[in-house]
Structures are given as structure tokens and as C-alpha cells.
Short mmCIF file of C-alpha atoms in Angstrom, two decimals:
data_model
loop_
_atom_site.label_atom_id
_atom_site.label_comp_id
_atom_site.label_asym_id
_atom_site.label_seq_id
_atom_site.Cartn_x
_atom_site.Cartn_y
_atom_site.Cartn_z
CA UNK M 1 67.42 118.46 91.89
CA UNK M 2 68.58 121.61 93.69
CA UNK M 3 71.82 121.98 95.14
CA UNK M 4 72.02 122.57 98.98
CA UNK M 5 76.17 122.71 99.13
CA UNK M 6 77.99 123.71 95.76
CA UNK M 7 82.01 123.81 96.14
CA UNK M 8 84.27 125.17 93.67
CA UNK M 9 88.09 124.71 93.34
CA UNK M 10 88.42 124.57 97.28
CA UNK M 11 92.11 124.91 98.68
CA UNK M 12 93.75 125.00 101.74
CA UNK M 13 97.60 124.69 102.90
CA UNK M 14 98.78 124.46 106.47
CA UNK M 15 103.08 124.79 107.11
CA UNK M 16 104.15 122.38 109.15
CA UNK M 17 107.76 122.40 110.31
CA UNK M 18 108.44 124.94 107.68
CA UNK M 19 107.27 122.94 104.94
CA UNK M 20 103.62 123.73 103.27
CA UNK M 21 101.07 121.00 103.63
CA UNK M 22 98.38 121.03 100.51
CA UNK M 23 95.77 119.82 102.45
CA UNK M 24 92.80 120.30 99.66
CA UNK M 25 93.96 120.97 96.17
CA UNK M 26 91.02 123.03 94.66
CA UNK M 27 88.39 120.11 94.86
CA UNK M 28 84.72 120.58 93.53
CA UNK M 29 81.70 118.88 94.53
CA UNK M 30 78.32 119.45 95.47
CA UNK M 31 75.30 118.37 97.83
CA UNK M 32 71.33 117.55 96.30
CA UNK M 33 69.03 118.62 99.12
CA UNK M 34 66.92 116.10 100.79
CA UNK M 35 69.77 113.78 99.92
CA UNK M 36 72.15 111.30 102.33
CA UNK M 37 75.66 112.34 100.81
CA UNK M 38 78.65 110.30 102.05
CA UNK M 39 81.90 112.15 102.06
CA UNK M 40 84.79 109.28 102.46
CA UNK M 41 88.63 109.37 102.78
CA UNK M 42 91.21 107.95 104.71
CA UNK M 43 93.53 109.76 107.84
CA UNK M 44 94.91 112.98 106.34
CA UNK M 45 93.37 112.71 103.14
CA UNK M 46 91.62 116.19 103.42
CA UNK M 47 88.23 114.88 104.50
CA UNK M 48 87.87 117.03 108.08
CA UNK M 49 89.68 120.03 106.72
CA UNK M 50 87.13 120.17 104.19
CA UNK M 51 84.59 119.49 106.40
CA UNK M 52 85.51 121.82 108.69
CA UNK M 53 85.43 124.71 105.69
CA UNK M 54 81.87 124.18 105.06
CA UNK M 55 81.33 124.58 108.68
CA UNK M 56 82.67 127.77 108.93
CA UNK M 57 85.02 126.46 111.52
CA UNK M 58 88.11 127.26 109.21
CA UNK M 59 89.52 130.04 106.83
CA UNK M 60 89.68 128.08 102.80
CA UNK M 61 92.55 129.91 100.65
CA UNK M 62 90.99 130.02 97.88
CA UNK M 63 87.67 128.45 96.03
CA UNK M 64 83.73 129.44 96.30
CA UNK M 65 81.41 127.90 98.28
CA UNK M 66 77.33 127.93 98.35
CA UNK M 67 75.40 126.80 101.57
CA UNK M 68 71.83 126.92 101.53
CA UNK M 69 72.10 130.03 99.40
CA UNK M 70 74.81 131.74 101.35
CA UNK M 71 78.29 132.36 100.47
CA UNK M 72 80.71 131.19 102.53
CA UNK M 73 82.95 134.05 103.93
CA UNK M 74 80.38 136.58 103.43
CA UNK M 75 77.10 135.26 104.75
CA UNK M 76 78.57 132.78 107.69
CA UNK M 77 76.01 133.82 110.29
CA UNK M 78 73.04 132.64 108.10
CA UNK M 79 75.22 129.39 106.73
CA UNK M 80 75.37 128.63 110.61
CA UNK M 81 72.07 128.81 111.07
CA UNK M 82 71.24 126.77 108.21
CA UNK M 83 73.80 123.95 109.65
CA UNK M 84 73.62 121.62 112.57
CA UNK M 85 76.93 119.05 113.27
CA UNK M 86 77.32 115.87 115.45
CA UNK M 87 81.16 115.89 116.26
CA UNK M 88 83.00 113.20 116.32
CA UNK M 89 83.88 113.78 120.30
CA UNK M 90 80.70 115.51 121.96
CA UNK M 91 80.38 119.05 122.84
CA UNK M 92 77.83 118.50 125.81
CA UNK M 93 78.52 119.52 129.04
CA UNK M 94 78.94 115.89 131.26
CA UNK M 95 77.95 117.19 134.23
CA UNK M 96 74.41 118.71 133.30
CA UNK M 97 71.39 117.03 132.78
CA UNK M 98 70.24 116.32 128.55
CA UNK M 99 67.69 118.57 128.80
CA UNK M 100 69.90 121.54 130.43
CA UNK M 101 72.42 121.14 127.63
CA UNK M 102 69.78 121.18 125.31
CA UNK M 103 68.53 124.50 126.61
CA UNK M 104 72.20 126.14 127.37
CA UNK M 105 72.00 125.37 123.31
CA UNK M 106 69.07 126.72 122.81
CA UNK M 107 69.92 129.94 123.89
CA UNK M 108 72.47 130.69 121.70
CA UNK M 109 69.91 131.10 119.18
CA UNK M 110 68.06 133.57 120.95
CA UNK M 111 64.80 131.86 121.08
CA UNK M 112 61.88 132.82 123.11
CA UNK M 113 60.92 131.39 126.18
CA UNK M 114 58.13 129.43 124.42
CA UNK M 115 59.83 128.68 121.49
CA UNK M 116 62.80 127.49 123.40
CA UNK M 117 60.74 124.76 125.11
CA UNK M 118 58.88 123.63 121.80
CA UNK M 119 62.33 123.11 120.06
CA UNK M 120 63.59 121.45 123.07
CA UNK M 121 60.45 119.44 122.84
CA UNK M 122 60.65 118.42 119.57
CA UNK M 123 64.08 117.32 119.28
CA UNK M 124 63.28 114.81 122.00
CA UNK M 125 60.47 112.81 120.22
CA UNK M 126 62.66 113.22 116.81
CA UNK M 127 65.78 111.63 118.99
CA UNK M 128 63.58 109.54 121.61
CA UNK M 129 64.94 110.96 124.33
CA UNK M 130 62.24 110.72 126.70
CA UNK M 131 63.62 107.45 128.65
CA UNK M 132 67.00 109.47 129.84
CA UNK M 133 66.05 113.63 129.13
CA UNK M 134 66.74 114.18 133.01
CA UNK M 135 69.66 112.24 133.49
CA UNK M 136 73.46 113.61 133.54
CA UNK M 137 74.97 113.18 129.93
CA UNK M 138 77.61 111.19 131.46
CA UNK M 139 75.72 108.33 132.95
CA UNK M 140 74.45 108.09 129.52
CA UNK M 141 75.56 104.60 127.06
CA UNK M 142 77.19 105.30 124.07
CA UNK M 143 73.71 105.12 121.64
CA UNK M 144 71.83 107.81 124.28
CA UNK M 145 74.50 110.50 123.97
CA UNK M 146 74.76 110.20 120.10
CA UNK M 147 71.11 110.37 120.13
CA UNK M 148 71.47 113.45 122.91
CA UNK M 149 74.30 114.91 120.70
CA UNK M 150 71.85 114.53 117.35
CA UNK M 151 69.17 116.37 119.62
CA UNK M 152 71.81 119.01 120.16
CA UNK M 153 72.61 119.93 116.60
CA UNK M 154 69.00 119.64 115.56
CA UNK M 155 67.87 122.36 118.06
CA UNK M 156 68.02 125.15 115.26
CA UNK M 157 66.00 123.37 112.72
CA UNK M 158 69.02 122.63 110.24
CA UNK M 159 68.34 122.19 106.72
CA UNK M 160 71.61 119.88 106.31
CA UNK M 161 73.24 117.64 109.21
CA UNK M 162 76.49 117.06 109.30
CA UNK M 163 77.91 113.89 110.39
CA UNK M 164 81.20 112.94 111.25
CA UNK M 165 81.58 109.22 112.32
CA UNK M 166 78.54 109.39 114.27
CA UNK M 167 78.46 105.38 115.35
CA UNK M 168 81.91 104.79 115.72
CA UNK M 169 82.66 102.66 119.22
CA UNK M 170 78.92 101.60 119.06
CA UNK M 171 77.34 98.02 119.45
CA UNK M 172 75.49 97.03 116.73
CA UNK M 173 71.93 97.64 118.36
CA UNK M 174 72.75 101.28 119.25
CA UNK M 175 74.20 102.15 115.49
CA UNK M 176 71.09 100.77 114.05
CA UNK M 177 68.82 102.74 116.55
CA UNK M 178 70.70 105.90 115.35
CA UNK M 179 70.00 105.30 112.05
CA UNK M 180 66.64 104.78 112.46
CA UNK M 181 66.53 108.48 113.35
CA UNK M 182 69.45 109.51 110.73
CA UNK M 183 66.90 107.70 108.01
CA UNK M 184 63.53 109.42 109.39
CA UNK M 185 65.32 112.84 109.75
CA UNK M 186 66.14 112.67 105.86
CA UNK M 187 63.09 110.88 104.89
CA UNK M 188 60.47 112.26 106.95
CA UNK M 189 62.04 116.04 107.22
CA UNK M 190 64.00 116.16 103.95
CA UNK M 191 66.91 117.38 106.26
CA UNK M 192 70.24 116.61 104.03
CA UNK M 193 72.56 114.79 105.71
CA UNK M 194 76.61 114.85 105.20
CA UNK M 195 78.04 111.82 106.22
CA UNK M 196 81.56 110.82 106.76
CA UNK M 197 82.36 107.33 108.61
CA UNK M 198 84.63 104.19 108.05
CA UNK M 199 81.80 102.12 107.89
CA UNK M 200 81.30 101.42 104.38
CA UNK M 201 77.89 99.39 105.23
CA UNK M 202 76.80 102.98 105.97
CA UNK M 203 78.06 104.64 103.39
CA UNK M 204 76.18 102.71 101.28
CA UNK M 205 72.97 103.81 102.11
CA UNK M 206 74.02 107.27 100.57
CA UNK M 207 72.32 108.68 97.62
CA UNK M 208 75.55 109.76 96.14
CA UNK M 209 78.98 109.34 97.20
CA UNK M 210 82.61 111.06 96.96
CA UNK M 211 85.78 109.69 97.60
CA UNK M 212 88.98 112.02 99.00
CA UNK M 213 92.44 111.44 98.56
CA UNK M 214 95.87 113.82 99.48
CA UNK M 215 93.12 116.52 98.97
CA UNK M 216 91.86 115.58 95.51
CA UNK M 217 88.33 113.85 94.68
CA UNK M 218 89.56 110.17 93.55
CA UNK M 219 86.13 108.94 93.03
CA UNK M 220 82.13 110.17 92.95
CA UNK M 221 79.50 108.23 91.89
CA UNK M 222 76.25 106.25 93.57
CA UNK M 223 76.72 103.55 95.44
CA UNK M 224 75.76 101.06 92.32
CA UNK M 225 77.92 102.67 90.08
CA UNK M 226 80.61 103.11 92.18
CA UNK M 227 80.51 99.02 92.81
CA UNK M 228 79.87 98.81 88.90
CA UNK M 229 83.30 100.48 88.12
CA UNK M 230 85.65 99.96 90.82
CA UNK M 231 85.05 96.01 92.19
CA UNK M 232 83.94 92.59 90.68
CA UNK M 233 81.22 89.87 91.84
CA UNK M 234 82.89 86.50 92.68
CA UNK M 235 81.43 83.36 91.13
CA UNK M 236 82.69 80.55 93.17
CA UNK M 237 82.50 77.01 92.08
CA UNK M 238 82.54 74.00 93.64
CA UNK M 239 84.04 71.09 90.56
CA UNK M 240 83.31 67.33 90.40
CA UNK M 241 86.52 67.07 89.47
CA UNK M 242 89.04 69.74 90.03
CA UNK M 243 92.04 69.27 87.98
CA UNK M 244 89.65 68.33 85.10
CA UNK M 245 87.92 71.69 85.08
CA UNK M 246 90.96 73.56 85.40
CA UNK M 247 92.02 71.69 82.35
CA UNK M 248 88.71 73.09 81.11
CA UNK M 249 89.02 76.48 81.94
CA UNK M 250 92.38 76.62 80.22
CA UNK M 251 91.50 75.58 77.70
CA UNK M 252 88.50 77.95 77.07
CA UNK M 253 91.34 80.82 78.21
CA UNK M 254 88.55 81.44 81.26
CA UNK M 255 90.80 83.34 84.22
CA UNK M 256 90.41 81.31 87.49
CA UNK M 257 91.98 81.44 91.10
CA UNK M 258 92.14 78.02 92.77
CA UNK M 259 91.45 78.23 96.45
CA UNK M 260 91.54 74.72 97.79
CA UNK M 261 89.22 72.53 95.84
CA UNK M 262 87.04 75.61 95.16
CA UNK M 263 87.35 77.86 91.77
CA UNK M 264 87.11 81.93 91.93
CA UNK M 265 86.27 83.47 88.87
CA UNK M 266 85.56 87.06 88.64
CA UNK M 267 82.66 88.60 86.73
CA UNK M 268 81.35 92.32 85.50
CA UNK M 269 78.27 91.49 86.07
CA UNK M 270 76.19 89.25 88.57
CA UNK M 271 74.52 88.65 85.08
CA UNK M 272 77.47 86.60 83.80
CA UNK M 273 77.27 83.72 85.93
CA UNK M 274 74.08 82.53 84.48
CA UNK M 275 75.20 81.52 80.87
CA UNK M 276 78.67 79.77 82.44
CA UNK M 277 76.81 78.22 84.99
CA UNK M 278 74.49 76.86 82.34
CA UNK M 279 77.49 75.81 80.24
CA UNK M 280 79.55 73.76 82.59
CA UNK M 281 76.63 72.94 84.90
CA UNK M 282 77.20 68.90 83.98
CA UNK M 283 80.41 69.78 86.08
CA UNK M 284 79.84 71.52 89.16
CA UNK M 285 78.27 70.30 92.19
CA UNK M 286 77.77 74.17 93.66
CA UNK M 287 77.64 77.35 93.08
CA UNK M 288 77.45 81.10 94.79
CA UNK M 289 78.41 84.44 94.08
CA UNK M 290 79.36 87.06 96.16
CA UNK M 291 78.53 90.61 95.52
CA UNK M 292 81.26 93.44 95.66
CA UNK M 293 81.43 95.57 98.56
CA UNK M 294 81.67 99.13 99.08
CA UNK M 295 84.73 97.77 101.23
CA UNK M 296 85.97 96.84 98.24
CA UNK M 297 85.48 99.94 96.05
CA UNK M 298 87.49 101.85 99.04
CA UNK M 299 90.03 99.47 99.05
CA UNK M 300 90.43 99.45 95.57
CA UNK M 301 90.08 103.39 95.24
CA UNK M 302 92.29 104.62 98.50
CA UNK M 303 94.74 101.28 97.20
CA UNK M 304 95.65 102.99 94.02
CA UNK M 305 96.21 106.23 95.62
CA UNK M 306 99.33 104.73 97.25
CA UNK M 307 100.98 103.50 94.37
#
């Protein structure tokens, strides 16, 4: 598949209180177009400096990096019109109306009258935006101005989207309205979309996924593999008699945690559980197994990074 964002051996150092702060130590990844592409890391691990690179927002020190086509540092004009970005904290004016910070937006692309209101017009049927166009941003609930603020960066016609924590502080009917139009805008449009949030439910919806830590990639991989290399399902097991099956499982050198009268055992694979299930079933009286998490392949990930 073609690549939309291609980075190579990106780095960037700040000095803070005299001291030089590696903030990205010559990282390299890259974006498929059309594709959902989760870009994770904890507080200061690089993630928004990064970010804020391929957004032409900030200066890198040294590395290559392909937008769309365009060269970063020599083509930044067309890179910005290739880009649209939902901030974390919204740029629209509180004061004004949706629709007049949609057109003060508009402008800065130079559009034409006409062409103007036709953007203006189709952003608000991609967003649904119909309800609340006319109404000051800030009387607006927290799922209408990230739906006004996705309107916003999708005035240009952007070929990728960037995200940054778009549903954080949202109830859980507003977050899944936005991603009803995060979902339609990749699937329907073939936008590309660069997420970053701390929900890992989210992030696992990505087609691919890299993890960031004190500027280096720690981890990169689809969701499934990710989950296939970095956590464990839990069988959990429910004995007739518990002290007898520990006995048992001893004695068959089978690795268990004891949590009450319930028995933990970790597998590889979901697959696993069905042949020991099978083989002690005379001695159980239930069974389930829970899945690994992409909560648990960040934990696990951003856990080693600190040790």
C-alpha cells in the first residue's frame, strides 16, 4: 500500500535549564494511506513533539520526512494543505457562531465565494452539524464542538487528519458519535487518520499501531499482533475441589495463581484452553477466559521502559 507519511531518523533536542533534552532520538516510521494509524506514548515520551514536526508547527534537527509527496522543510505550504488537525484544546473563536468560524477558516485558503460556501456546506453534513451551525461555539456540549472542531480541520479537504486526544473529557454517547464520523471519514473518504489518545479501546480500532518511549519507537505492530506478543489470555477456573487441583497442577508443573477459590492460568493462545479444559474437565465446575487488552500491551510496553 502507498505511503502517505514516511519518517526517517527524526531528532529533536530542546535545553532546558542548561541541560539538552533528547526529545526524539532519530525515530522512523511511516503512515499507509486510507489507513487509521494510532501513534501512542505516555507524558514526555516524544509523542506531541513528533507530532508537532509533521505538522510543520516545529523545526526537526535532523531526519527526512515525506507528507503526501512533499518534503518537509522544503514544500511546507503544500504539506499544509494536504493536512487538517483537531487540537487537543480548540482553536475556535467562543464567541462566534460555528458557521462564522467555519468561514473565518475558510478564508485562509483563499477560496471563492462559491466554493467557500460548498466546503462550508459539506463539512456540516460530514460532521452533522446542522442541529447547532448557528449557535455560539461556547454554548456548545463537549461532543458538538469536537464535531465543530473536526468540521474546522476538514474545511481544506485533507488527505490525512490528525488527531490528538480528540474524546478526551467526553461521555460515552458523545465519543461514540465522534467516531461514527472519525470511521466514515476514513472509510467512506479514504481520509488517513493519525490518532493519538489514552484510550486504548480506541486505539484498537487502528490499522497499525506505534508505540513511543523517551523518544524511541518501543513497539509497532497491528493491534492483533501487538496483543499476540506483548500480553496473555487468562483462563480462569473455578475447582470442585481447590487444594486437590492445586495438588494437580503441581504436579503436572502447570503455573497457576490462586485468587480466592478461583485458579488463573495464563495462556499464548485463546486456543490453549480447549485441550486443558478437556483434560481436567471431570474437575472444574466453570470456566472463562479473558482476552488481553491493548491496556495491557501499554502497560506492559511503557512498564518496561521504566525499568
Amino acid at each position: 500500500m502507498e505511503k502517505i507519511i514516511e519518517v526517517k531518523s527524526l531528532m529533536k533536542s530542546y535545553t532546558v535549564q542548561r541541560k539538552e533534552v533528547k526529545a526524539v532520538k532519530g525515530i522512523d516510521f511511516y503512515v499507509e494511506k486510507g489507513t487509521m494509524f494510532s501513534f501512542l506514548g505516555k507524558n514526555g515520551a516524544g509523542k506531541s513533539t513528533t507530532i508537532d514536526i509533521l505538522c510543520t508547527l516545529l523545526e526537526p534537527d535532523a531526519g527526512a520526512v515525506m507528507i503526501d509527496g512533499y518534503e518537509l522543510g522544503k514544500n511546507d505550504f503544500e504539506i499544509r494543505k494536504s493536512i487538517g488537525i483537531v487540537f487537543q484544546r480548540s482553536l475556535l473563536d467562543p464567541m462566534l457562531t460555528v458557521y462564522e468560524n467555519l468561514k473565518i477558516r475558510g478564508r485562509f485558503y483563499k477560496f471563492s465565494r462559491q466554493k467557500l460556501k460548498e466546503r462550508i456546506e459539506v463539512v456540516t453534513e460530514i460532521a452533522q452539524l446542522e442541529e447547532f451551525l448557528h449557535r455560539p461555539y461556547e454554548k456548545l456540549s463537549g461532543g458538538q464542538r469536537r464535531r465543530a472542531d473536526i468540521a474546522r480541520a476538514l474545511i481544506n479537504t485533507p488527505k490525512i487528519l490528525f488527531l490528538d486526544e480528540p474524546t478526551t473529557g467526553l461521555d460515552s454517547r458523545a465519543r461514540k458519535d465522534i467516531w461514527a464520523t472519525i470511521r466514515a471519514l476514513q472509510k467512506e473518504k479514504g481520509v488517513t487518520v493519525f490518532l493519538t489518545t489514552h484510550y486504548m479501546e480506541e486505539a484498537e480500532q487502528s490499522d497499525y499501531i506505534t508505540i513511543i518511549g523517551h523518544g524511541e519507537i518501543l513497539a509497532r505492530g497491528t493491534p492483533l499482533e501487538l496483543k499476540l506478543k506483548y500480553c496473555h489470555d487468562l483462563l480462569k477456573l473455578a475447582p470442585k475441589n481447590p487444594e486437590r487441583f492445586k495438588q494437580t497442577l503441581m504436579e503436572n508443573q502447570i503455573e497457576f495463581i490462586q485468587n480466592g477459590e478461583v485458579i488463573e492460568i495464563k495462556l499464548d493462545s485463546t486456543l490453549e484452553a480447549i485441550p486443558f479444559v478437556e483434560r481436567f474437565k471431570d474437575d472444574i465446575i466453570n470456566v472463562e477466559i479473558i482476552n488481553g487488552t491493548m491496556d495491557d500491551v501499554f502497560l506492559d510496553i511503557t512498564g518496561r521502559e521504566d525499568t
